[in-house]
mmCIF file of C-alpha atoms in Angstrom:
data_model
loop_
_atom_site.group_PDB
_atom_site.id
_atom_site.type_symbol
_atom_site.label_atom_id
_atom_site.label_comp_id
_atom_site.label_asym_id
_atom_site.label_seq_id
_atom_site.Cartn_x
_atom_site.Cartn_y
_atom_site.Cartn_z
ATOM 1 C CA MET A 1 52.882 -74.605 47.696
ATOM 2 C CA THR A 2 50.339 -74.706 44.878
ATOM 3 C CA LYS A 3 49.500 -71.432 43.158
ATOM 4 C CA ILE A 4 45.923 -70.853 42.020
ATOM 5 C CA LYS A 5 45.119 -68.742 38.975
ATOM 6 C CA ILE A 6 41.922 -66.684 39.037
ATOM 7 C CA ASN A 7 41.563 -64.688 35.857
ATOM 8 C CA LYS A 8 44.895 -62.819 35.565
ATOM 9 C CA PHE A 9 45.808 -63.217 39.247
ATOM 10 C CA LEU A 10 48.098 -65.811 40.809
ATOM 11 C CA ILE A 11 47.277 -66.640 44.425
ATOM 12 C CA GLY A 12 49.634 -68.524 46.685
ATOM 13 C CA HIS A 13 52.975 -68.390 48.488
ATOM 14 C CA ASP A 14 55.163 -65.437 47.435
ATOM 15 C CA CYS A 15 52.370 -63.992 45.276
ATOM 16 C CA ASN A 16 51.075 -60.477 45.821
ATOM 17 C CA PRO A 17 48.095 -60.366 48.206
ATOM 18 C CA PHE A 18 44.755 -60.830 46.468
ATOM 19 C CA ILE A 19 42.376 -58.371 48.145
ATOM 20 C CA VAL A 20 38.597 -58.524 47.867
ATOM 21 C CA ALA A 21 35.948 -55.994 48.859
ATOM 22 C CA GLU A 22 33.059 -58.021 50.271
ATOM 23 C CA VAL A 23 29.754 -56.326 49.488
ATOM 24 C CA GLY A 24 27.640 -59.235 50.666
ATOM 25 C CA ILE A 25 24.200 -57.702 51.057
ATOM 26 C CA ASN A 26 25.383 -54.203 51.959
ATOM 27 C CA HIS A 27 23.908 -52.927 48.695
ATOM 28 C CA ASN A 28 20.537 -53.182 50.500
ATOM 29 C CA GLY A 29 18.936 -54.516 47.325
ATOM 30 C CA GLU A 30 19.633 -51.264 45.456
ATOM 31 C CA ILE A 31 21.581 -51.564 42.218
ATOM 32 C CA LYS A 32 22.646 -47.921 42.445
ATOM 33 C CA LYS A 33 24.419 -48.666 45.732
ATOM 34 C CA ALA A 34 25.996 -51.771 44.189
ATOM 35 C CA PHE A 35 27.367 -49.670 41.326
ATOM 36 C CA GLU A 36 28.770 -47.089 43.732
ATOM 37 C CA MET A 37 30.490 -49.798 45.758
ATOM 38 C CA ILE A 38 32.039 -51.250 42.600
ATOM 39 C CA GLU A 39 33.432 -47.833 41.697
ATOM 40 C CA ILE A 40 34.848 -47.312 45.197
ATOM 41 C CA ALA A 41 36.465 -50.754 45.297
ATOM 42 C CA LYS A 42 38.154 -50.126 41.961
ATOM 43 C CA LYS A 43 39.295 -46.629 42.935
ATOM 44 C CA THR A 44 40.701 -47.985 46.201
ATOM 45 C CA GLY A 45 42.866 -50.485 44.338
ATOM 46 C CA LEU A 46 41.190 -53.758 45.249
ATOM 47 C CA ASP A 47 41.554 -56.770 42.992
ATOM 48 C CA ALA A 48 37.981 -58.010 43.181
ATOM 49 C CA ILE A 49 34.553 -57.246 44.559
ATOM 50 C CA LYS A 50 32.320 -59.989 45.907
ATOM 51 C CA PHE A 51 28.576 -60.307 46.250
ATOM 52 C CA GLN A 52 26.156 -63.003 47.444
ATOM 53 C CA THR A 53 23.789 -64.458 44.867
ATOM 54 C CA PHE A 54 20.687 -66.127 46.274
ATOM 55 C CA LYS A 55 16.962 -66.642 46.225
ATOM 56 C CA ALA A 56 15.603 -66.714 49.753
ATOM 57 C CA SER A 57 12.937 -69.271 48.844
ATOM 58 C CA GLU A 58 15.617 -71.764 47.795
ATOM 59 C CA PHE A 59 17.731 -71.798 50.958
ATOM 60 C CA ILE A 60 15.336 -70.908 53.806
ATOM 61 C CA ALA A 61 12.701 -73.513 54.666
ATOM 62 C CA ASP A 62 11.125 -71.954 57.757
ATOM 63 C CA THR A 63 9.810 -68.533 56.792
ATOM 64 C CA ASN A 64 9.193 -67.801 60.487
ATOM 65 C CA GLN A 65 12.836 -68.307 61.483
ATOM 66 C CA THR A 66 14.125 -65.042 62.937
ATOM 67 C CA TYR A 67 17.503 -63.341 62.959
ATOM 68 C CA THR A 68 18.689 -60.730 65.465
ATOM 69 C CA TYR A 69 21.288 -58.126 64.581
ATOM 70 C CA LYS A 70 22.406 -54.600 65.438
ATOM 71 C CA SER A 71 21.544 -51.782 63.064
ATOM 72 C CA GLN A 72 21.541 -47.999 63.475
ATOM 73 C CA GLY A 73 22.239 -48.360 67.186
ATOM 74 C CA LYS A 74 19.310 -50.700 67.772
ATOM 75 C CA GLU A 75 18.819 -54.439 68.125
ATOM 76 C CA ILE A 76 16.615 -55.711 65.316
ATOM 77 C CA THR A 77 14.826 -59.056 65.186
ATOM 78 C CA GLU A 78 13.052 -59.985 61.993
ATOM 79 C CA SER A 79 12.156 -62.881 59.735
ATOM 80 C CA MET A 80 15.301 -64.184 58.050
ATOM 81 C CA TYR A 81 13.227 -64.986 54.969
ATOM 82 C CA ASP A 82 11.891 -61.434 54.722
ATOM 83 C CA MET A 83 15.337 -59.964 55.286
ATOM 84 C CA PHE A 84 17.023 -61.934 52.517
ATOM 85 C CA THR A 85 14.100 -61.439 50.143
ATOM 86 C CA ARG A 86 14.566 -57.710 50.585
ATOM 87 C CA TYR A 87 18.174 -58.004 49.396
ATOM 88 C CA GLU A 88 17.602 -60.189 46.335
ATOM 89 C CA PHE A 89 18.605 -59.038 42.876
ATOM 90 C CA SER A 90 16.917 -60.232 39.693
ATOM 91 C CA ASN A 91 18.842 -62.016 36.955
ATOM 92 C CA LYS A 92 18.728 -58.788 34.933
ATOM 93 C CA ASP A 93 20.248 -56.927 37.871
ATOM 94 C CA TRP A 94 23.107 -59.418 38.089
ATOM 95 C CA ILE A 95 23.827 -58.974 34.398
ATOM 96 C CA LYS A 96 24.069 -55.212 34.971
ATOM 97 C CA ILE A 97 26.307 -55.678 38.018
ATOM 98 C CA LYS A 98 28.676 -57.974 36.135
ATOM 99 C CA LYS A 99 28.773 -55.531 33.210
ATOM 100 C CA LYS A 100 29.585 -52.679 35.600
ATOM 101 C CA CYS A 101 32.474 -54.684 37.078
ATOM 102 C CA ASP A 102 33.806 -55.344 33.582
ATOM 103 C CA GLN A 103 33.562 -51.653 32.726
ATOM 104 C CA GLU A 104 35.456 -50.721 35.885
ATOM 105 C CA GLU A 105 37.976 -53.506 35.224
ATOM 106 C CA ILE A 106 37.558 -55.116 38.627
ATOM 107 C CA LEU A 107 37.023 -58.857 39.011
ATOM 108 C CA PHE A 108 33.433 -59.862 39.819
ATOM 109 C CA LEU A 109 33.000 -62.646 42.381
ATOM 110 C CA SER A 110 29.942 -63.966 44.151
ATOM 111 C CA SER A 111 28.838 -66.744 46.494
ATOM 112 C CA PRO A 112 26.034 -68.812 44.967
ATOM 113 C CA GLN A 113 23.653 -70.327 47.499
ATOM 114 C CA ASN A 114 22.023 -72.878 45.224
ATOM 115 C CA TYR A 115 22.278 -74.668 41.889
ATOM 116 C CA SER A 116 20.192 -72.053 40.094
ATOM 117 C CA ASP A 117 22.473 -69.309 41.419
ATOM 118 C CA LEU A 118 25.483 -71.241 40.148
ATOM 119 C CA GLU A 119 23.939 -71.529 36.684
ATOM 120 C CA LEU A 120 23.326 -67.788 36.620
ATOM 121 C CA LEU A 121 26.911 -67.024 37.625
ATOM 122 C CA LEU A 122 28.294 -69.465 35.070
ATOM 123 C CA ASN A 123 26.320 -67.662 32.388
ATOM 124 C CA LEU A 124 27.978 -64.461 33.598
ATOM 125 C CA ASN A 125 31.378 -66.096 33.039
ATOM 126 C CA ILE A 126 32.427 -65.969 36.678
ATOM 127 C CA LYS A 127 36.096 -66.897 37.242
ATOM 128 C CA ALA A 128 35.900 -68.575 40.661
ATOM 129 C CA ILE A 129 33.323 -69.746 43.182
ATOM 130 C CA LYS A 130 33.314 -68.529 46.779
ATOM 131 C CA ILE A 131 31.604 -70.827 49.271
ATOM 132 C CA GLY A 132 30.621 -69.320 52.600
ATOM 133 C CA SER A 133 31.089 -70.942 55.987
ATOM 134 C CA ASP A 134 27.354 -71.679 56.120
ATOM 135 C CA ASP A 135 27.762 -74.234 53.325
ATOM 136 C CA LEU A 136 31.035 -75.839 54.432
ATOM 137 C CA THR A 137 29.199 -79.013 55.469
ATOM 138 C CA ASN A 138 26.806 -79.029 52.492
ATOM 139 C CA LEU A 139 28.916 -81.621 50.724
ATOM 140 C CA PRO A 140 26.486 -82.348 47.841
ATOM 141 C CA LEU A 141 26.509 -78.638 47.002
ATOM 142 C CA LEU A 142 30.308 -78.501 47.211
ATOM 143 C CA LYS A 143 30.616 -81.413 44.811
ATOM 144 C CA LYS A 144 28.232 -79.718 42.401
ATOM 145 C CA PHE A 145 30.196 -76.474 42.552
ATOM 146 C CA SER A 146 33.513 -78.234 41.957
ATOM 147 C CA SER A 147 32.097 -79.924 38.846
ATOM 148 C CA THR A 148 32.547 -76.546 37.127
ATOM 149 C CA ASN A 149 36.365 -76.855 37.218
ATOM 150 C CA LEU A 150 36.480 -73.275 38.486
ATOM 151 C CA PRO A 151 38.714 -72.472 41.477
ATOM 152 C CA ILE A 152 36.935 -72.884 44.806
ATOM 153 C CA ILE A 153 37.391 -70.409 47.661
ATOM 154 C CA LEU A 154 36.161 -72.013 50.860
ATOM 155 C CA SER A 155 35.517 -70.275 54.198
ATOM 156 C CA THR A 156 35.917 -72.275 57.407
ATOM 157 C CA GLY A 157 33.882 -70.461 60.059
ATOM 158 C CA MET A 158 32.068 -72.619 62.646
ATOM 159 C CA SER A 159 34.062 -75.667 61.539
ATOM 160 C CA THR A 160 36.162 -78.432 63.047
ATOM 161 C CA ILE A 161 39.316 -79.743 61.404
ATOM 162 C CA ASP A 162 37.436 -82.893 60.377
ATOM 163 C CA GLU A 163 34.729 -80.816 58.693
ATOM 164 C CA VAL A 164 37.389 -78.840 56.861
ATOM 165 C CA SER A 165 39.024 -82.045 55.669
ATOM 166 C CA ASP A 166 35.673 -83.462 54.525
ATOM 167 C CA ALA A 167 34.918 -80.264 52.612
ATOM 168 C CA LEU A 168 38.319 -80.326 50.921
ATOM 169 C CA ASP A 169 37.724 -83.934 49.986
ATOM 170 C CA ALA A 170 34.290 -83.083 48.575
ATOM 171 C CA VAL A 171 35.661 -80.387 46.260
ATOM 172 C CA GLY A 172 38.528 -82.632 45.164
ATOM 173 C CA PHE A 173 41.447 -80.775 46.727
ATOM 174 C CA PHE A 174 43.304 -83.995 47.530
ATOM 175 C CA SER A 175 43.130 -84.898 43.844
ATOM 176 C CA GLY A 176 44.498 -81.540 42.789
ATOM 177 C CA TYR A 177 41.358 -79.414 42.452
ATOM 178 C CA PRO A 178 42.271 -75.680 42.655
ATOM 179 C CA THR A 179 41.194 -74.645 46.144
ATOM 180 C CA ILE A 180 41.836 -71.736 48.491
ATOM 181 C CA LEU A 181 40.929 -72.086 52.173
ATOM 182 C CA LEU A 182 39.978 -69.044 54.232
ATOM 183 C CA VAL A 183 40.491 -68.820 57.978
ATOM 184 C CA THR A 184 37.559 -66.981 59.531
ATOM 185 C CA THR A 185 35.350 -66.726 62.592
ATOM 186 C CA SER A 186 31.606 -66.419 62.069
ATOM 187 C CA GLN A 187 31.095 -63.696 64.666
ATOM 188 C CA TYR A 188 30.162 -60.202 63.562
ATOM 189 C CA PRO A 189 32.316 -58.462 64.609
ATOM 190 C CA THR A 190 34.877 -60.973 65.852
ATOM 191 C CA PRO A 191 36.498 -60.038 69.195
ATOM 192 C CA SER A 192 40.272 -60.409 69.425
ATOM 193 C CA LYS A 193 40.075 -63.429 71.715
ATOM 194 C CA ASP A 194 38.114 -65.401 69.111
ATOM 195 C CA VAL A 195 40.154 -64.625 65.984
ATOM 196 C CA ASN A 196 42.579 -67.515 66.636
ATOM 197 C CA LEU A 197 45.114 -66.723 63.943
ATOM 198 C CA MET A 198 47.173 -69.696 65.103
ATOM 199 C CA LYS A 199 44.799 -71.709 62.915
ATOM 200 C CA PHE A 200 47.127 -70.764 60.078
ATOM 201 C CA HIS A 201 49.853 -72.910 61.643
ATOM 202 C CA THR A 202 47.469 -75.836 62.071
ATOM 203 C CA LEU A 203 46.110 -75.663 58.530
ATOM 204 C CA SER A 204 49.473 -75.106 56.838
ATOM 205 C CA LYS A 205 50.869 -78.121 58.690
ATOM 206 C CA GLN A 206 47.817 -80.290 57.940
ATOM 207 C CA PHE A 207 47.505 -79.195 54.293
ATOM 208 C CA PRO A 208 50.977 -77.947 53.255
ATOM 209 C CA ASN A 209 50.132 -77.371 49.573
ATOM 210 C CA LEU A 210 46.917 -75.456 50.228
ATOM 211 C CA PRO A 211 46.869 -71.676 49.656
ATOM 212 C CA LEU A 212 45.374 -69.967 52.701
ATOM 213 C CA GLY A 213 43.483 -66.723 53.073
ATOM 214 C CA PHE A 214 41.627 -64.698 55.659
ATOM 215 C CA SER A 215 38.004 -63.612 55.724
ATOM 216 C CA ASP A 216 38.266 -60.787 58.224
ATOM 217 C CA HIS A 217 35.291 -59.983 60.457
ATOM 218 C CA THR A 218 37.286 -58.040 63.040
ATOM 219 C CA VAL A 219 37.285 -54.304 63.645
ATOM 220 C CA GLY A 220 40.275 -52.544 62.066
ATOM 221 C CA PRO A 221 43.145 -53.699 59.832
ATOM 222 C CA LEU A 222 45.418 -55.398 62.381
ATOM 223 C CA ALA A 223 44.104 -58.960 62.062
ATOM 224 C CA SER A 224 44.603 -59.025 58.300
ATOM 225 C CA SER A 225 48.136 -57.685 58.648
ATOM 226 C CA LEU A 226 48.950 -60.436 61.141
ATOM 227 C CA ALA A 227 47.301 -63.010 58.878
ATOM 228 C CA CYS A 228 49.563 -61.839 56.064
ATOM 229 C CA VAL A 229 52.595 -62.516 58.241
ATOM 230 C CA LEU A 230 51.233 -65.985 59.028
ATOM 231 C CA GLY A 231 50.852 -66.903 55.367
ATOM 232 C CA ALA A 232 47.498 -65.577 54.167
ATOM 233 C CA THR A 233 47.530 -64.690 50.493
ATOM 234 C CA PHE A 234 43.793 -64.039 49.882
ATOM 235 C CA PHE A 235 41.910 -61.403 51.895
ATOM 236 C CA GLU A 236 38.292 -60.315 52.079
ATOM 237 C CA LYS A 237 36.405 -57.952 54.376
ATOM 238 C CA HIS A 238 32.857 -56.592 54.407
ATOM 239 C CA PHE A 239 32.529 -52.964 53.448
ATOM 240 C CA THR A 240 29.686 -50.481 53.406
ATOM 241 C CA LEU A 241 28.967 -47.057 52.003
ATOM 242 C CA ASP A 242 27.845 -45.917 55.453
ATOM 243 C CA HIS A 243 27.831 -47.590 58.884
ATOM 244 C CA ASN A 244 24.460 -45.986 59.579
ATOM 245 C CA LEU A 245 22.581 -47.641 56.722
ATOM 246 C CA PRO A 246 19.875 -50.100 57.815
ATOM 247 C CA GLY A 247 20.760 -53.773 57.621
ATOM 248 C CA PRO A 248 22.524 -56.594 59.453
ATOM 249 C CA ASP A 249 26.103 -56.066 58.239
ATOM 250 C CA HIS A 250 26.685 -52.309 58.041
ATOM 251 C CA SER A 251 27.635 -51.794 61.684
ATOM 252 C CA PHE A 252 30.681 -54.095 61.597
ATOM 253 C CA SER A 253 31.714 -53.410 57.985
ATOM 254 C CA ILE A 254 34.414 -50.945 56.991
ATOM 255 C CA ASP A 255 33.533 -47.724 55.196
ATOM 256 C CA PRO A 256 35.339 -46.453 52.062
ATOM 257 C CA GLN A 257 38.046 -44.646 54.034
ATOM 258 C CA GLU A 258 38.643 -47.701 56.224
ATOM 259 C CA LEU A 259 38.686 -49.885 53.112
ATOM 260 C CA LYS A 260 41.739 -48.016 51.848
ATOM 261 C CA ILE A 261 43.454 -48.233 55.240
ATOM 262 C CA TRP A 262 42.798 -51.984 55.341
ATOM 263 C CA ARG A 263 44.037 -52.529 51.797
ATOM 264 C CA ASP A 264 47.177 -50.443 52.351
ATOM 265 C CA SER A 265 47.896 -52.244 55.622
ATOM 266 C CA ILE A 266 47.911 -55.627 53.873
ATOM 267 C CA ILE A 267 50.108 -54.378 51.032
ATOM 268 C CA ASN A 268 52.568 -52.816 53.497
ATOM 269 C CA SER A 269 52.626 -55.961 55.642
ATOM 270 C CA PHE A 270 53.409 -58.111 52.619
ATOM 271 C CA GLU A 271 56.162 -55.736 51.552
ATOM 272 C CA MET A 272 57.645 -55.826 55.054
ATOM 273 C CA LEU A 273 57.947 -59.619 54.911
ATOM 274 C CA GLY A 274 60.637 -59.271 52.269
ATOM 275 C CA ASN A 275 62.828 -62.355 51.949
ATOM 276 C CA PRO A 276 64.546 -64.649 54.463
ATOM 277 C CA ASN A 277 68.117 -63.995 53.284
ATOM 278 C CA ILE A 278 70.361 -62.381 55.886
ATOM 279 C CA LYS A 279 72.176 -59.705 53.915
ATOM 280 C CA PRO A 280 72.318 -55.899 53.884
ATOM 281 C CA THR A 281 69.901 -53.898 51.782
ATOM 282 C CA LYS A 282 71.284 -51.432 49.229
ATOM 283 C CA GLU A 283 70.750 -48.584 51.670
ATOM 284 C CA GLU A 284 72.401 -50.568 54.469
ATOM 285 C CA GLU A 285 75.484 -50.983 52.282
ATOM 286 C CA LYS A 286 75.745 -47.188 52.261
ATOM 287 C CA MET A 287 75.068 -47.030 56.004
ATOM 288 C CA LYS A 288 77.845 -49.563 56.670
ATOM 289 C CA ILE A 289 80.413 -47.040 55.479
ATOM 290 C CA ILE A 290 79.012 -44.395 57.815
ATOM 291 C CA ALA A 291 78.209 -46.477 60.899
ATOM 292 C CA ARG A 292 80.757 -49.302 60.962
ATOM 293 C CA ARG A 293 84.366 -48.782 62.093
ATOM 294 C CA SER A 294 87.762 -49.270 60.466
ATOM 295 C CA ILE A 295 91.387 -49.207 61.600
ATOM 296 C CA CYS A 296 92.519 -45.568 61.739
ATOM 297 C CA ALA A 297 95.535 -43.552 62.764
ATOM 298 C CA ILE A 298 94.765 -41.837 66.067
ATOM 299 C CA GLN A 299 97.852 -39.666 65.864
ATOM 300 C CA ASP A 300 100.347 -38.676 63.189
ATOM 301 C CA ILE A 301 102.524 -41.673 62.304
ATOM 302 C CA LYS A 302 105.923 -41.323 60.624
ATOM 303 C CA LYS A 303 107.422 -43.685 58.083
ATOM 304 C CA GLY A 304 109.257 -46.518 59.895
ATOM 305 C CA GLU A 305 107.291 -46.024 63.111
ATOM 306 C CA ILE A 306 105.931 -49.189 64.730
ATOM 307 C CA PHE A 307 102.174 -49.524 64.963
ATOM 308 C CA THR A 308 100.874 -49.788 68.548
ATOM 309 C CA PRO A 309 97.606 -49.215 70.425
ATOM 310 C CA LYS A 310 98.841 -45.668 71.026
ATOM 311 C CA ASN A 311 98.851 -44.690 67.366
ATOM 312 C CA LEU A 312 96.218 -47.027 65.887
ATOM 313 C CA GLY A 313 92.571 -47.308 66.896
ATOM 314 C CA ILE A 314 89.168 -48.357 65.609
ATOM 315 C CA ARG A 315 86.994 -45.471 64.466
ATOM 316 C CA ARG A 316 84.340 -44.515 61.937
ATOM 317 C CA PRO A 317 84.001 -44.604 58.913
ATOM 318 C CA GLY A 318 83.778 -48.260 57.941
ATOM 319 C CA ASN A 319 85.316 -48.187 54.482
ATOM 320 C CA GLY A 320 88.771 -49.368 55.540
ATOM 321 C CA LEU A 321 90.372 -52.413 57.113
ATOM 322 C CA LYS A 322 88.124 -54.400 59.429
ATOM 323 C CA PRO A 323 88.739 -54.146 63.183
ATOM 324 C CA ILE A 324 89.697 -57.825 63.389
ATOM 325 C CA GLU A 325 92.889 -57.038 61.410
ATOM 326 C CA ILE A 326 94.340 -54.659 64.006
ATOM 327 C CA GLU A 327 96.118 -57.303 66.106
ATOM 328 C CA LYS A 328 98.016 -58.475 63.007
ATOM 329 C CA ILE A 329 99.151 -54.919 62.245
ATOM 330 C CA PHE A 330 100.458 -54.120 65.727
ATOM 331 C CA GLY A 331 104.215 -54.549 65.719
ATOM 332 C CA THR A 332 104.664 -53.883 62.014
ATOM 333 C CA LYS A 333 106.183 -50.694 60.634
ATOM 334 C CA ALA A 334 104.581 -47.890 58.685
ATOM 335 C CA VAL A 335 105.951 -47.681 55.140
ATOM 336 C CA LYS A 336 104.842 -44.071 54.687
ATOM 337 C CA ASN A 337 103.775 -41.067 56.705
ATOM 338 C CA ILE A 338 100.150 -41.292 57.873
ATOM 339 C CA ILE A 339 98.234 -38.307 59.210
ATOM 340 C CA ASN A 340 96.014 -38.471 62.271
ATOM 341 C CA GLY A 341 92.468 -39.646 61.430
ATOM 342 C CA ARG A 342 93.253 -41.364 58.134
ATOM 343 C CA VAL A 343 91.791 -44.819 57.530
ATOM 344 C CA LEU A 344 94.579 -47.373 57.270
ATOM 345 C CA GLU A 345 95.075 -49.203 53.973
ATOM 346 C CA LYS A 346 96.948 -52.415 53.223
ATOM 347 C CA GLY A 347 99.777 -50.528 51.540
ATOM 348 C CA ASP A 348 100.448 -48.504 54.694
ATOM 349 C CA TYR A 349 102.315 -51.218 56.658
ATOM 350 C CA GLU A 350 104.955 -53.886 56.109
ATOM 351 C CA ASN A 351 103.692 -57.079 54.462
ATOM 352 C CA GLY A 352 100.377 -55.347 53.834
ATOM 353 C CA PHE A 353 100.224 -56.206 50.149
#
């Protein structure tokens, strides 16, 4: 499988999980909150933090189009245009955010919505481009983004396999363009029955050289851990400073404490995968001596005495002759005195050398 390099990180099969804190718009348009989230993501041990860079006027045509979401225990319906305008940052703000990420030594990522957003991010020396599920079928935009030669991270919510293939073709994956594909479901939160992690099997079979990841919109860490087992190597999940903040994404996002649990769960899951070789671990080698059995004297045996089932048995510890050897030893003679309970050695019986 192809490995994709983003800054200092390698992403792909057998690589350490690449774990991203998804801010999205959970900064609520406040740079102070954005800074705090950057600090938390770094302290928690995440590899990157991701934002969404947009200008509402450039991707929403109908200013009367509404969006309904849950916030602070209520159902809110408002103008989508007004909502996104409220969460916009200025170019100067983005410069400050990128600088803060550099200071904290955490990788800055963002999803540009339009060409102008891409230009801004390129000027900030972004290392990869994340494309949300909403733009999977916006093939002209995908082609423009892939003209940067930066790695593309592509989410697949709301998509069919044909749409995924068309998107991969648009960014140039089939010609070798560095691409990471994220399994996701565009439901917030995603119920268990709609996660469909078996998509990993479908995608890995259809696109065997494509690194896969998981954009997790479920509640809790379990789905990401399972995705890790199924081959995900890139992970992202929305997080918030407080579930009770106003806004469309806070209710289903994870808070700082949950962020650490989620991150640790992925790391532990990856570690548990280990390798496919069937062999004892170092600690199991020690346990073999304690738990396995060897051929032992089960009564005092005198020199010249014939070995039989009455004086030889199979007992712990396991640091002597293997049990399978006992039938060969029956009928031979002891060449020395052997006390009850001693593990038999090859030099203890005739023809044992």
